[in-house]
Amino acid sequence: MKIFKSKHKLKEEISNIKNISFVPTMGGLHKGHMSLIKKSQNFKGKTLVSIFVNPKQFNEKKDFLNYPRNLKKDLRILKHLNVDLIYLPGLKDIFSFQVKNKIFLDKFSKKLCGRSRKYHFKGVLNIVNRFLELIKPKYIFLLLKDFQQSYLIRRHIVKRKIKTKVINCKTIREKNGIACSTRNNNLNKNQLKIASNVIKYLKNKKKLIKKKLPNFKFINIKKDLINLGVKKIDYIEFYNSRTLKRPKSKREKFKIFIAFYLNKTRLIDNI
């Protein structure tokens, strides 16, 4: 396992490696990250994992400062997984060069998380674009738990004709049904139970939603979620996961997208 904090030393190390599988993270590694890493190791070449808490994708400084961090634990996990290369850039290292590709923000960026987190996806694509230009990976591995983010990264890659293939990996869940997330570390036992009840409730309601398409309204569901202990609902909507349009037929496959708060912790999921 080789660790790099300098982009120059990293580029020197990987200059002759043809197949790099890239797993970008903000640390706080969990079973979802581990699944990405293990999948990447099934591909030929080397696996490179980055850990960087990107300030540009946070709307509030407080949220950035409160984001769970445990670098020592993360490095132990990566060592145990026999990861080849690790990149730990500082702010100056990753933002001190001019990029070639202008960020492409698909119109889907204005929906769901994009409505309440105005600069979030621009910040995400800024850092991902920088990583792609530095590393030039053959593959980038992303979790479908962050469906909107994954979609927008893929659209940027396609639009800018970047020679990196997006490998989408299924959402990994805890035994209680909650999607694995670094932010789960900010939840207490009662909040974890509420989050679990929310996911179970929505899974059960999906059949009802399908029966009442295309005119289903979320008013009663929102009331029920508040009664379950949710502090605030940022959004709850449903889209055809292929067309990203509202489903009009019971035959269409769709996902329920939700962002909600438990105290000050914001959780997202798609079911």
PDB file of C-alpha atoms in Angstrom:
ATOM      1  CA  MET A   1       0.000   0.000   0.000  1.00  0.00           C
ATOM      2  CA  LYS A   2       1.510   3.282  -1.144  1.00  0.00           C
ATOM      3  CA  ILE A   3       0.238   6.621   0.205  1.00  0.00           C
ATOM      4  CA  PHE A   4       0.597   9.909  -1.678  1.00  0.00           C
ATOM      5  CA  LYS A   5      -0.106  13.465  -0.555  1.00  0.00           C
ATOM      6  CA  SER A   6       1.484  15.130  -3.573  1.00  0.00           C
ATOM      7  CA  LYS A   7      -0.110  15.025  -7.022  1.00  0.00           C
ATOM      8  CA  HIS A   8       3.331  15.228  -8.627  1.00  0.00           C
ATOM      9  CA  LYS A   9       4.590  12.109  -6.835  1.00  0.00           C
ATOM     10  CA  LEU A  10       1.327  10.315  -7.547  1.00  0.00           C
ATOM     11  CA  LYS A  11       1.483  11.129 -11.272  1.00  0.00           C
ATOM     12  CA  GLU A  12       5.082   9.915 -11.378  1.00  0.00           C
ATOM     13  CA  GLU A  13       4.039   6.634  -9.725  1.00  0.00           C
ATOM     14  CA  ILE A  14       1.086   5.933 -12.020  1.00  0.00           C
ATOM     15  CA  SER A  15       2.545   7.228 -15.305  1.00  0.00           C
ATOM     16  CA  ASN A  16       3.172   3.687 -16.608  1.00  0.00           C
ATOM     17  CA  ILE A  17       0.046   2.034 -15.183  1.00  0.00           C
ATOM     18  CA  LYS A  18      -2.505   1.471 -17.952  1.00  0.00           C
ATOM     19  CA  ASN A  19      -5.498   0.193 -15.992  1.00  0.00           C
ATOM     20  CA  ILE A  20      -6.390   2.146 -12.864  1.00  0.00           C
ATOM     21  CA  SER A  21      -9.637   1.504 -11.023  1.00  0.00           C
ATOM     22  CA  PHE A  22     -10.504   4.650  -9.068  1.00  0.00           C
ATOM     23  CA  VAL A  23     -12.651   4.792  -5.925  1.00  0.00           C
ATOM     24  CA  PRO A  24     -13.191   8.402  -4.754  1.00  0.00           C
ATOM     25  CA  THR A  25     -14.227   8.821  -1.103  1.00  0.00           C
ATOM     26  CA  MET A  26     -14.508  11.458   1.598  1.00  0.00           C
ATOM     27  CA  GLY A  27     -13.307   8.979   4.194  1.00  0.00           C
ATOM     28  CA  GLY A  28     -15.377   7.628   7.060  1.00  0.00           C
ATOM     29  CA  LEU A  29     -15.159   4.347   5.205  1.00  0.00           C
ATOM     30  CA  HIS A  30     -18.036   1.905   5.590  1.00  0.00           C
ATOM     31  CA  LYS A  31     -19.289  -1.343   4.021  1.00  0.00           C
ATOM     32  CA  GLY A  32     -20.443   0.531   0.923  1.00  0.00           C
ATOM     33  CA  HIS A  33     -16.933   1.834   0.255  1.00  0.00           C
ATOM     34  CA  MET A  34     -15.508  -1.614   0.934  1.00  0.00           C
ATOM     35  CA  SER A  35     -17.848  -3.141  -1.650  1.00  0.00           C
ATOM     36  CA  LEU A  36     -16.610  -0.639  -4.252  1.00  0.00           C
ATOM     37  CA  ILE A  37     -12.983  -1.430  -3.465  1.00  0.00           C
ATOM     38  CA  LYS A  38     -13.534  -5.191  -3.620  1.00  0.00           C
ATOM     39  CA  LYS A  39     -15.350  -4.871  -6.932  1.00  0.00           C
ATOM     40  CA  SER A  40     -12.551  -2.697  -8.342  1.00  0.00           C
ATOM     41  CA  GLN A  41     -10.028  -5.374  -7.388  1.00  0.00           C
ATOM     42  CA  ASN A  42     -11.779  -7.821  -9.731  1.00  0.00           C
ATOM     43  CA  PHE A  43     -10.633  -5.683 -12.654  1.00  0.00           C
ATOM     44  CA  LYS A  44      -7.133  -5.862 -14.159  1.00  0.00           C
ATOM     45  CA  GLY A  45      -4.654  -3.240 -13.004  1.00  0.00           C
ATOM     46  CA  LYS A  46      -4.327  -1.246  -9.793  1.00  0.00           C
ATOM     47  CA  THR A  47      -6.915   0.138  -7.386  1.00  0.00           C
ATOM     48  CA  LEU A  48      -6.499   3.755  -6.313  1.00  0.00           C
ATOM     49  CA  VAL A  49      -8.576   5.164  -3.446  1.00  0.00           C
ATOM     50  CA  SER A  50      -8.747   8.875  -2.652  1.00  0.00           C
ATOM     51  CA  ILE A  51      -9.770  10.382   0.687  1.00  0.00           C
ATOM     52  CA  PHE A  52     -10.663  14.056   0.528  1.00  0.00           C
ATOM     53  CA  VAL A  53     -13.449  15.925   2.329  1.00  0.00           C
ATOM     54  CA  ASN A  54     -14.344  18.412  -0.380  1.00  0.00           C
ATOM     55  CA  PRO A  55     -15.357  21.791   1.115  1.00  0.00           C
ATOM     56  CA  LYS A  56     -16.833  22.970  -2.190  1.00  0.00           C
ATOM     57  CA  GLN A  57     -19.723  20.494  -2.045  1.00  0.00           C
ATOM     58  CA  PHE A  58     -20.981  21.654   1.364  1.00  0.00           C
ATOM     59  CA  ASN A  59     -23.544  24.457   1.502  1.00  0.00           C
ATOM     60  CA  GLU A  60     -22.755  25.269   5.117  1.00  0.00           C
ATOM     61  CA  LYS A  61     -19.366  25.500   6.819  1.00  0.00           C
ATOM     62  CA  LYS A  62     -20.835  23.883   9.944  1.00  0.00           C
ATOM     63  CA  ASP A  63     -21.863  20.807   7.950  1.00  0.00           C
ATOM     64  CA  PHE A  64     -18.334  20.561   6.511  1.00  0.00           C
ATOM     65  CA  LEU A  65     -16.751  20.800   9.964  1.00  0.00           C
ATOM     66  CA  ASN A  66     -19.155  18.233  11.441  1.00  0.00           C
ATOM     67  CA  TYR A  67     -18.584  15.672   8.684  1.00  0.00           C
ATOM     68  CA  PRO A  68     -17.285  12.451  10.369  1.00  0.00           C
ATOM     69  CA  ARG A  69     -13.539  11.910   9.917  1.00  0.00           C
ATOM     70  CA  ASN A  70     -11.268   9.092  11.130  1.00  0.00           C
ATOM     71  CA  LEU A  71      -8.201   8.843   8.897  1.00  0.00           C
ATOM     72  CA  LYS A  72      -6.343   6.324  11.088  1.00  0.00           C
ATOM     73  CA  LYS A  73      -9.291   3.928  10.976  1.00  0.00           C
ATOM     74  CA  ASP A  74      -9.691   4.474   7.210  1.00  0.00           C
ATOM     75  CA  LEU A  75      -6.027   3.638   6.554  1.00  0.00           C
ATOM     76  CA  ARG A  76      -6.296   0.464   8.650  1.00  0.00           C
ATOM     77  CA  ILE A  77      -9.284  -0.622   6.545  1.00  0.00           C
ATOM     78  CA  LEU A  78      -7.462   0.142   3.281  1.00  0.00           C
ATOM     79  CA  LYS A  79      -4.385  -1.757   4.432  1.00  0.00           C
ATOM     80  CA  HIS A  80      -6.531  -4.755   5.371  1.00  0.00           C
ATOM     81  CA  LEU A  81      -8.126  -4.641   1.899  1.00  0.00           C
ATOM     82  CA  ASN A  82      -4.683  -4.582   0.241  1.00  0.00           C
ATOM     83  CA  VAL A  83      -5.401  -1.373  -1.689  1.00  0.00           C
ATOM     84  CA  ASP A  84      -2.545  -0.542  -4.050  1.00  0.00           C
ATOM     85  CA  LEU A  85      -2.540   3.259  -4.021  1.00  0.00           C
ATOM     86  CA  ILE A  86      -4.017   5.930  -1.758  1.00  0.00           C
ATOM     87  CA  TYR A  87      -4.201   9.646  -2.529  1.00  0.00           C
ATOM     88  CA  LEU A  88      -4.682  12.069   0.387  1.00  0.00           C
ATOM     89  CA  PRO A  89      -4.540  15.525  -1.190  1.00  0.00           C
ATOM     90  CA  GLY A  90      -4.630  18.788   0.684  1.00  0.00           C
ATOM     91  CA  LEU A  91      -6.650  21.766  -0.564  1.00  0.00           C
ATOM     92  CA  LYS A  92      -3.682  23.401  -2.273  1.00  0.00           C
ATOM     93  CA  ASP A  93      -2.530  20.189  -3.936  1.00  0.00           C
ATOM     94  CA  ILE A  94      -5.853  19.404  -5.593  1.00  0.00           C
ATOM     95  CA  PHE A  95      -6.994  22.943  -6.444  1.00  0.00           C
ATOM     96  CA  SER A  96      -3.695  24.497  -7.576  1.00  0.00           C
ATOM     97  CA  PHE A  97      -3.852  23.584 -11.248  1.00  0.00           C
ATOM     98  CA  GLN A  98      -5.889  24.628 -14.270  1.00  0.00           C
ATOM     99  CA  VAL A  99      -8.269  21.959 -15.551  1.00  0.00           C
ATOM    100  CA  LYS A 100      -8.732  21.221 -19.245  1.00  0.00           C
ATOM    101  CA  ASN A 101     -12.366  20.159 -19.124  1.00  0.00           C
ATOM    102  CA  LYS A 102     -15.096  22.615 -18.250  1.00  0.00           C
ATOM    103  CA  ILE A 103     -17.677  21.155 -15.870  1.00  0.00           C
ATOM    104  CA  PHE A 104     -20.870  19.952 -17.535  1.00  0.00           C
ATOM    105  CA  LEU A 105     -23.937  20.133 -15.289  1.00  0.00           C
ATOM    106  CA  ASP A 106     -26.867  18.180 -16.690  1.00  0.00           C
ATOM    107  CA  LYS A 107     -30.342  19.683 -16.151  1.00  0.00           C
ATOM    108  CA  PHE A 108     -31.093  16.859 -13.681  1.00  0.00           C
ATOM    109  CA  SER A 109     -28.768  18.723 -11.282  1.00  0.00           C
ATOM    110  CA  LYS A 110     -31.576  21.218 -10.626  1.00  0.00           C
ATOM    111  CA  LYS A 111     -33.923  18.557  -9.234  1.00  0.00           C
ATOM    112  CA  LEU A 112     -33.929  16.655  -5.915  1.00  0.00           C
ATOM    113  CA  CYS A 113     -30.768  17.612  -3.958  1.00  0.00           C
ATOM    114  CA  GLY A 114     -29.996  20.363  -6.460  1.00  0.00           C
ATOM    115  CA  ARG A 115     -32.971  22.466  -5.357  1.00  0.00           C
ATOM    116  CA  SER A 116     -31.925  22.895  -1.730  1.00  0.00           C
ATOM    117  CA  ARG A 117     -28.157  22.468  -2.138  1.00  0.00           C
ATOM    118  CA  LYS A 118     -27.492  25.076  -4.800  1.00  0.00           C
ATOM    119  CA  TYR A 119     -23.733  24.631  -5.294  1.00  0.00           C
ATOM    120  CA  HIS A 120     -23.434  21.010  -4.188  1.00  0.00           C
ATOM    121  CA  PHE A 121     -23.187  19.234  -7.543  1.00  0.00           C
ATOM    122  CA  LYS A 122     -20.968  21.899  -9.047  1.00  0.00           C
ATOM    123  CA  GLY A 123     -18.610  21.281  -6.118  1.00  0.00           C
ATOM    124  CA  VAL A 124     -18.794  17.502  -6.574  1.00  0.00           C
ATOM    125  CA  LEU A 125     -18.061  17.673 -10.302  1.00  0.00           C
ATOM    126  CA  ASN A 126     -15.270  20.179  -9.738  1.00  0.00           C
ATOM    127  CA  ILE A 127     -13.316  17.742  -7.556  1.00  0.00           C
ATOM    128  CA  VAL A 128     -14.206  14.602  -9.559  1.00  0.00           C
ATOM    129  CA  ASN A 129     -13.112  16.328 -12.764  1.00  0.00           C
ATOM    130  CA  ARG A 130      -9.795  17.232 -11.127  1.00  0.00           C
ATOM    131  CA  PHE A 131      -9.244  13.665  -9.963  1.00  0.00           C
ATOM    132  CA  LEU A 132     -10.013  12.341 -13.440  1.00  0.00           C
ATOM    133  CA  GLU A 133      -7.539  14.710 -15.083  1.00  0.00           C
ATOM    134  CA  LEU A 134      -4.799  13.830 -12.594  1.00  0.00           C
ATOM    135  CA  ILE A 135      -5.314  10.071 -12.422  1.00  0.00           C
ATOM    136  CA  LYS A 136      -6.801   9.276 -15.853  1.00  0.00           C
ATOM    137  CA  PRO A 137      -8.417   6.078 -14.538  1.00  0.00           C
ATOM    138  CA  LYS A 138      -9.890   3.452 -16.807  1.00  0.00           C
ATOM    139  CA  TYR A 139     -12.784   2.981 -14.378  1.00  0.00           C
ATOM    140  CA  ILE A 140     -14.444   4.990 -11.619  1.00  0.00           C
ATOM    141  CA  PHE A 141     -16.595   3.112  -9.082  1.00  0.00           C
ATOM    142  CA  LEU A 142     -19.686   4.804  -7.620  1.00  0.00           C
ATOM    143  CA  LEU A 143     -22.514   3.689  -5.329  1.00  0.00           C
ATOM    144  CA  LEU A 144     -26.107   3.942  -6.541  1.00  0.00           C
ATOM    145  CA  LYS A 145     -27.074   5.152  -3.074  1.00  0.00           C
ATOM    146  CA  ASP A 146     -25.950   8.528  -4.450  1.00  0.00           C
ATOM    147  CA  PHE A 147     -27.987   7.988  -7.621  1.00  0.00           C
ATOM    148  CA  GLN A 148     -28.224  11.628  -8.693  1.00  0.00           C
ATOM    149  CA  GLN A 149     -24.535  12.265  -8.095  1.00  0.00           C
ATOM    150  CA  SER A 150     -23.535   9.135 -10.008  1.00  0.00           C
ATOM    151  CA  TYR A 151     -25.779  10.089 -12.933  1.00  0.00           C
ATOM    152  CA  LEU A 152     -24.340  13.618 -13.132  1.00  0.00           C
ATOM    153  CA  ILE A 153     -20.747  12.364 -13.008  1.00  0.00           C
ATOM    154  CA  ARG A 154     -21.485   9.949 -15.859  1.00  0.00           C
ATOM    155  CA  ARG A 155     -23.138  12.707 -17.925  1.00  0.00           C
ATOM    156  CA  HIS A 156     -20.091  14.948 -17.419  1.00  0.00           C
ATOM    157  CA  ILE A 157     -17.751  12.142 -18.482  1.00  0.00           C
ATOM    158  CA  VAL A 158     -19.805  11.382 -21.616  1.00  0.00           C
ATOM    159  CA  LYS A 159     -20.287  15.028 -22.566  1.00  0.00           C
ATOM    160  CA  ARG A 160     -16.593  15.876 -22.179  1.00  0.00           C
ATOM    161  CA  LYS A 161     -15.533  12.636 -23.907  1.00  0.00           C
ATOM    162  CA  ILE A 162     -13.380  11.563 -20.960  1.00  0.00           C
ATOM    163  CA  LYS A 163     -11.972   8.049 -21.391  1.00  0.00           C
ATOM    164  CA  THR A 164     -13.173   6.722 -18.051  1.00  0.00           C
ATOM    165  CA  LYS A 165     -15.986   4.222 -17.628  1.00  0.00           C
ATOM    166  CA  VAL A 166     -18.416   4.611 -14.733  1.00  0.00           C
ATOM    167  CA  ILE A 167     -19.088   1.370 -12.842  1.00  0.00           C
ATOM    168  CA  ASN A 168     -22.270   1.764 -10.800  1.00  0.00           C
ATOM    169  CA  CYS A 169     -22.526  -0.521  -7.775  1.00  0.00           C
ATOM    170  CA  LYS A 170     -25.624  -1.400  -5.784  1.00  0.00           C
ATOM    171  CA  THR A 171     -26.500   0.338  -2.535  1.00  0.00           C
ATOM    172  CA  ILE A 172     -25.142  -1.536   0.481  1.00  0.00           C
ATOM    173  CA  ARG A 173     -27.422  -1.526   3.521  1.00  0.00           C
ATOM    174  CA  GLU A 174     -27.067  -2.199   7.210  1.00  0.00           C
ATOM    175  CA  LYS A 175     -29.068  -5.055   8.754  1.00  0.00           C
ATOM    176  CA  ASN A 176     -31.762  -2.561   9.777  1.00  0.00           C
ATOM    177  CA  GLY A 177     -32.257  -1.475   6.154  1.00  0.00           C
ATOM    178  CA  ILE A 178     -30.493   1.902   6.299  1.00  0.00           C
ATOM    179  CA  ALA A 179     -28.163   2.658   3.403  1.00  0.00           C
ATOM    180  CA  CYS A 180     -24.541   2.654   4.560  1.00  0.00           C
ATOM    181  CA  SER A 181     -23.409   6.269   4.901  1.00  0.00           C
ATOM    182  CA  THR A 182     -20.615   8.112   6.685  1.00  0.00           C
ATOM    183  CA  ARG A 183     -23.257  10.453   8.117  1.00  0.00           C
ATOM    184  CA  ASN A 184     -24.805   7.522  10.010  1.00  0.00           C
ATOM    185  CA  ASN A 185     -21.948   8.020  12.484  1.00  0.00           C
ATOM    186  CA  ASN A 186     -23.678  11.226  13.618  1.00  0.00           C
ATOM    187  CA  LEU A 187     -26.867   9.387  14.605  1.00  0.00           C
ATOM    188  CA  ASN A 188     -27.702   8.051  18.068  1.00  0.00           C
ATOM    189  CA  LYS A 189     -29.501   4.723  18.662  1.00  0.00           C
ATOM    190  CA  ASN A 190     -32.965   6.264  18.607  1.00  0.00           C
ATOM    191  CA  GLN A 191     -32.262   8.153  15.376  1.00  0.00           C
ATOM    192  CA  LEU A 192     -30.924   4.977  13.741  1.00  0.00           C
ATOM    193  CA  LYS A 193     -34.178   3.245  14.695  1.00  0.00           C
ATOM    194  CA  ILE A 194     -36.230   6.092  13.191  1.00  0.00           C
ATOM    195  CA  ALA A 195     -34.180   5.950   9.962  1.00  0.00           C
ATOM    196  CA  SER A 196     -34.758   2.194   9.787  1.00  0.00           C
ATOM    197  CA  ASN A 197     -38.512   2.670  10.266  1.00  0.00           C
ATOM    198  CA  VAL A 198     -38.567   5.289   7.492  1.00  0.00           C
ATOM    199  CA  ILE A 199     -36.985   2.897   4.974  1.00  0.00           C
ATOM    200  CA  LYS A 200     -39.269   0.007   5.966  1.00  0.00           C
ATOM    201  CA  TYR A 201     -42.313   2.276   5.711  1.00  0.00           C
ATOM    202  CA  LEU A 202     -41.371   3.537   2.227  1.00  0.00           C
ATOM    203  CA  LYS A 203     -40.690   0.018   0.936  1.00  0.00           C
ATOM    204  CA  ASN A 204     -44.173  -0.998   2.044  1.00  0.00           C
ATOM    205  CA  LYS A 205     -45.759   2.111   0.488  1.00  0.00           C
ATOM    206  CA  LYS A 206     -44.119   1.576  -2.904  1.00  0.00           C
ATOM    207  CA  LYS A 207     -46.795  -0.975  -3.866  1.00  0.00           C
ATOM    208  CA  LEU A 208     -49.531   1.530  -3.005  1.00  0.00           C
ATOM    209  CA  ILE A 209     -47.824   4.249  -5.051  1.00  0.00           C
ATOM    210  CA  LYS A 210     -47.639   1.902  -8.050  1.00  0.00           C
ATOM    211  CA  LYS A 211     -51.377   1.200  -7.854  1.00  0.00           C
ATOM    212  CA  LYS A 212     -52.241   4.908  -7.889  1.00  0.00           C
ATOM    213  CA  LEU A 213     -49.920   6.029 -10.688  1.00  0.00           C
ATOM    214  CA  PRO A 214     -49.695   8.560 -12.211  1.00  0.00           C
ATOM    215  CA  ASN A 215     -51.695  10.719  -9.771  1.00  0.00           C
ATOM    216  CA  PHE A 216     -50.179   9.715  -6.446  1.00  0.00           C
ATOM    217  CA  LYS A 217     -49.614  12.526  -3.899  1.00  0.00           C
ATOM    218  CA  PHE A 218     -47.149  12.331  -0.988  1.00  0.00           C
ATOM    219  CA  ILE A 219     -49.150  14.474   1.469  1.00  0.00           C
ATOM    220  CA  ASN A 220     -50.197  11.635   3.817  1.00  0.00           C
ATOM    221  CA  ILE A 221     -46.809   9.918   3.541  1.00  0.00           C
ATOM    222  CA  LYS A 222     -45.060  13.127   4.635  1.00  0.00           C
ATOM    223  CA  LYS A 223     -47.353  13.346   7.676  1.00  0.00           C
ATOM    224  CA  ASP A 224     -46.621   9.714   8.541  1.00  0.00           C
ATOM    225  CA  LEU A 225     -42.853  10.265   8.281  1.00  0.00           C
ATOM    226  CA  ILE A 226     -43.034  13.244  10.640  1.00  0.00           C
ATOM    227  CA  ASN A 227     -45.029  11.070  13.063  1.00  0.00           C
ATOM    228  CA  LEU A 228     -42.281   8.424  12.833  1.00  0.00           C
ATOM    229  CA  GLY A 229     -39.800  11.006  14.178  1.00  0.00           C
ATOM    230  CA  VAL A 230     -38.411  12.711  11.071  1.00  0.00           C
ATOM    231  CA  LYS A 231     -37.606  16.349  11.884  1.00  0.00           C
ATOM    232  CA  LYS A 232     -37.814  17.724   8.339  1.00  0.00           C
ATOM    233  CA  ILE A 233     -38.330  16.370   4.812  1.00  0.00           C
ATOM    234  CA  ASP A 234     -36.221  18.087   2.179  1.00  0.00           C
ATOM    235  CA  TYR A 235     -37.953  16.209  -0.636  1.00  0.00           C
ATOM    236  CA  ILE A 236     -39.724  12.970  -1.417  1.00  0.00           C
ATOM    237  CA  GLU A 237     -40.415  12.254  -5.091  1.00  0.00           C
ATOM    238  CA  PHE A 238     -40.538   9.376  -7.551  1.00  0.00           C
ATOM    239  CA  TYR A 239     -38.922   9.082 -10.968  1.00  0.00           C
ATOM    240  CA  ASN A 240     -38.468   6.454 -13.628  1.00  0.00           C
ATOM    241  CA  SER A 241     -34.829   5.543 -12.934  1.00  0.00           C
ATOM    242  CA  ARG A 242     -34.057   5.211 -16.642  1.00  0.00           C
ATOM    243  CA  THR A 243     -35.808   8.242 -18.161  1.00  0.00           C
ATOM    244  CA  LEU A 244     -35.681  10.434 -15.005  1.00  0.00           C
ATOM    245  CA  LYS A 245     -39.292  11.421 -15.673  1.00  0.00           C
ATOM    246  CA  ARG A 246     -42.387  10.913 -13.559  1.00  0.00           C
ATOM    247  CA  PRO A 247     -43.797   7.430 -14.211  1.00  0.00           C
ATOM    248  CA  LYS A 248     -47.158   7.451 -15.951  1.00  0.00           C
ATOM    249  CA  SER A 249     -47.777   3.732 -16.200  1.00  0.00           C
ATOM    250  CA  LYS A 250     -47.922   0.938 -13.621  1.00  0.00           C
ATOM    251  CA  ARG A 251     -45.591  -1.024 -15.886  1.00  0.00           C
ATOM    252  CA  GLU A 252     -42.776   1.479 -15.423  1.00  0.00           C
ATOM    253  CA  LYS A 253     -39.985   0.828 -12.955  1.00  0.00           C
ATOM    254  CA  PHE A 254     -39.413   3.748 -10.629  1.00  0.00           C
ATOM    255  CA  LYS A 255     -37.542   4.776  -7.517  1.00  0.00           C
ATOM    256  CA  ILE A 256     -38.654   6.825  -4.527  1.00  0.00           C
ATOM    257  CA  PHE A 257     -36.051   9.505  -3.832  1.00  0.00           C
ATOM    258  CA  ILE A 258     -35.934  11.028  -0.370  1.00  0.00           C
ATOM    259  CA  ALA A 259     -33.840  13.452   1.665  1.00  0.00           C
ATOM    260  CA  PHE A 260     -34.787  13.949   5.311  1.00  0.00           C
ATOM    261  CA  TYR A 261     -33.365  15.246   8.561  1.00  0.00           C
ATOM    262  CA  LEU A 262     -32.947  13.521  11.900  1.00  0.00           C
ATOM    263  CA  ASN A 263     -32.002  16.396  14.170  1.00  0.00           C
ATOM    264  CA  LYS A 264     -29.253  18.160  12.144  1.00  0.00           C
ATOM    265  CA  THR A 265     -28.177  15.110  10.135  1.00  0.00           C
ATOM    266  CA  ARG A 266     -29.401  14.963   6.536  1.00  0.00           C
ATOM    267  CA  LEU A 267     -29.849  11.505   5.011  1.00  0.00           C
ATOM    268  CA  ILE A 268     -30.615  10.595   1.399  1.00  0.00           C
ATOM    269  CA  ASP A 269     -31.807   7.345  -0.139  1.00  0.00           C
ATOM    270  CA  ASN A 270     -33.572   5.878  -3.144  1.00  0.00           C
ATOM    271  CA  ILE A 271     -35.811   2.841  -2.914  1.00  0.00           C
TER     272      ILE A 271
END
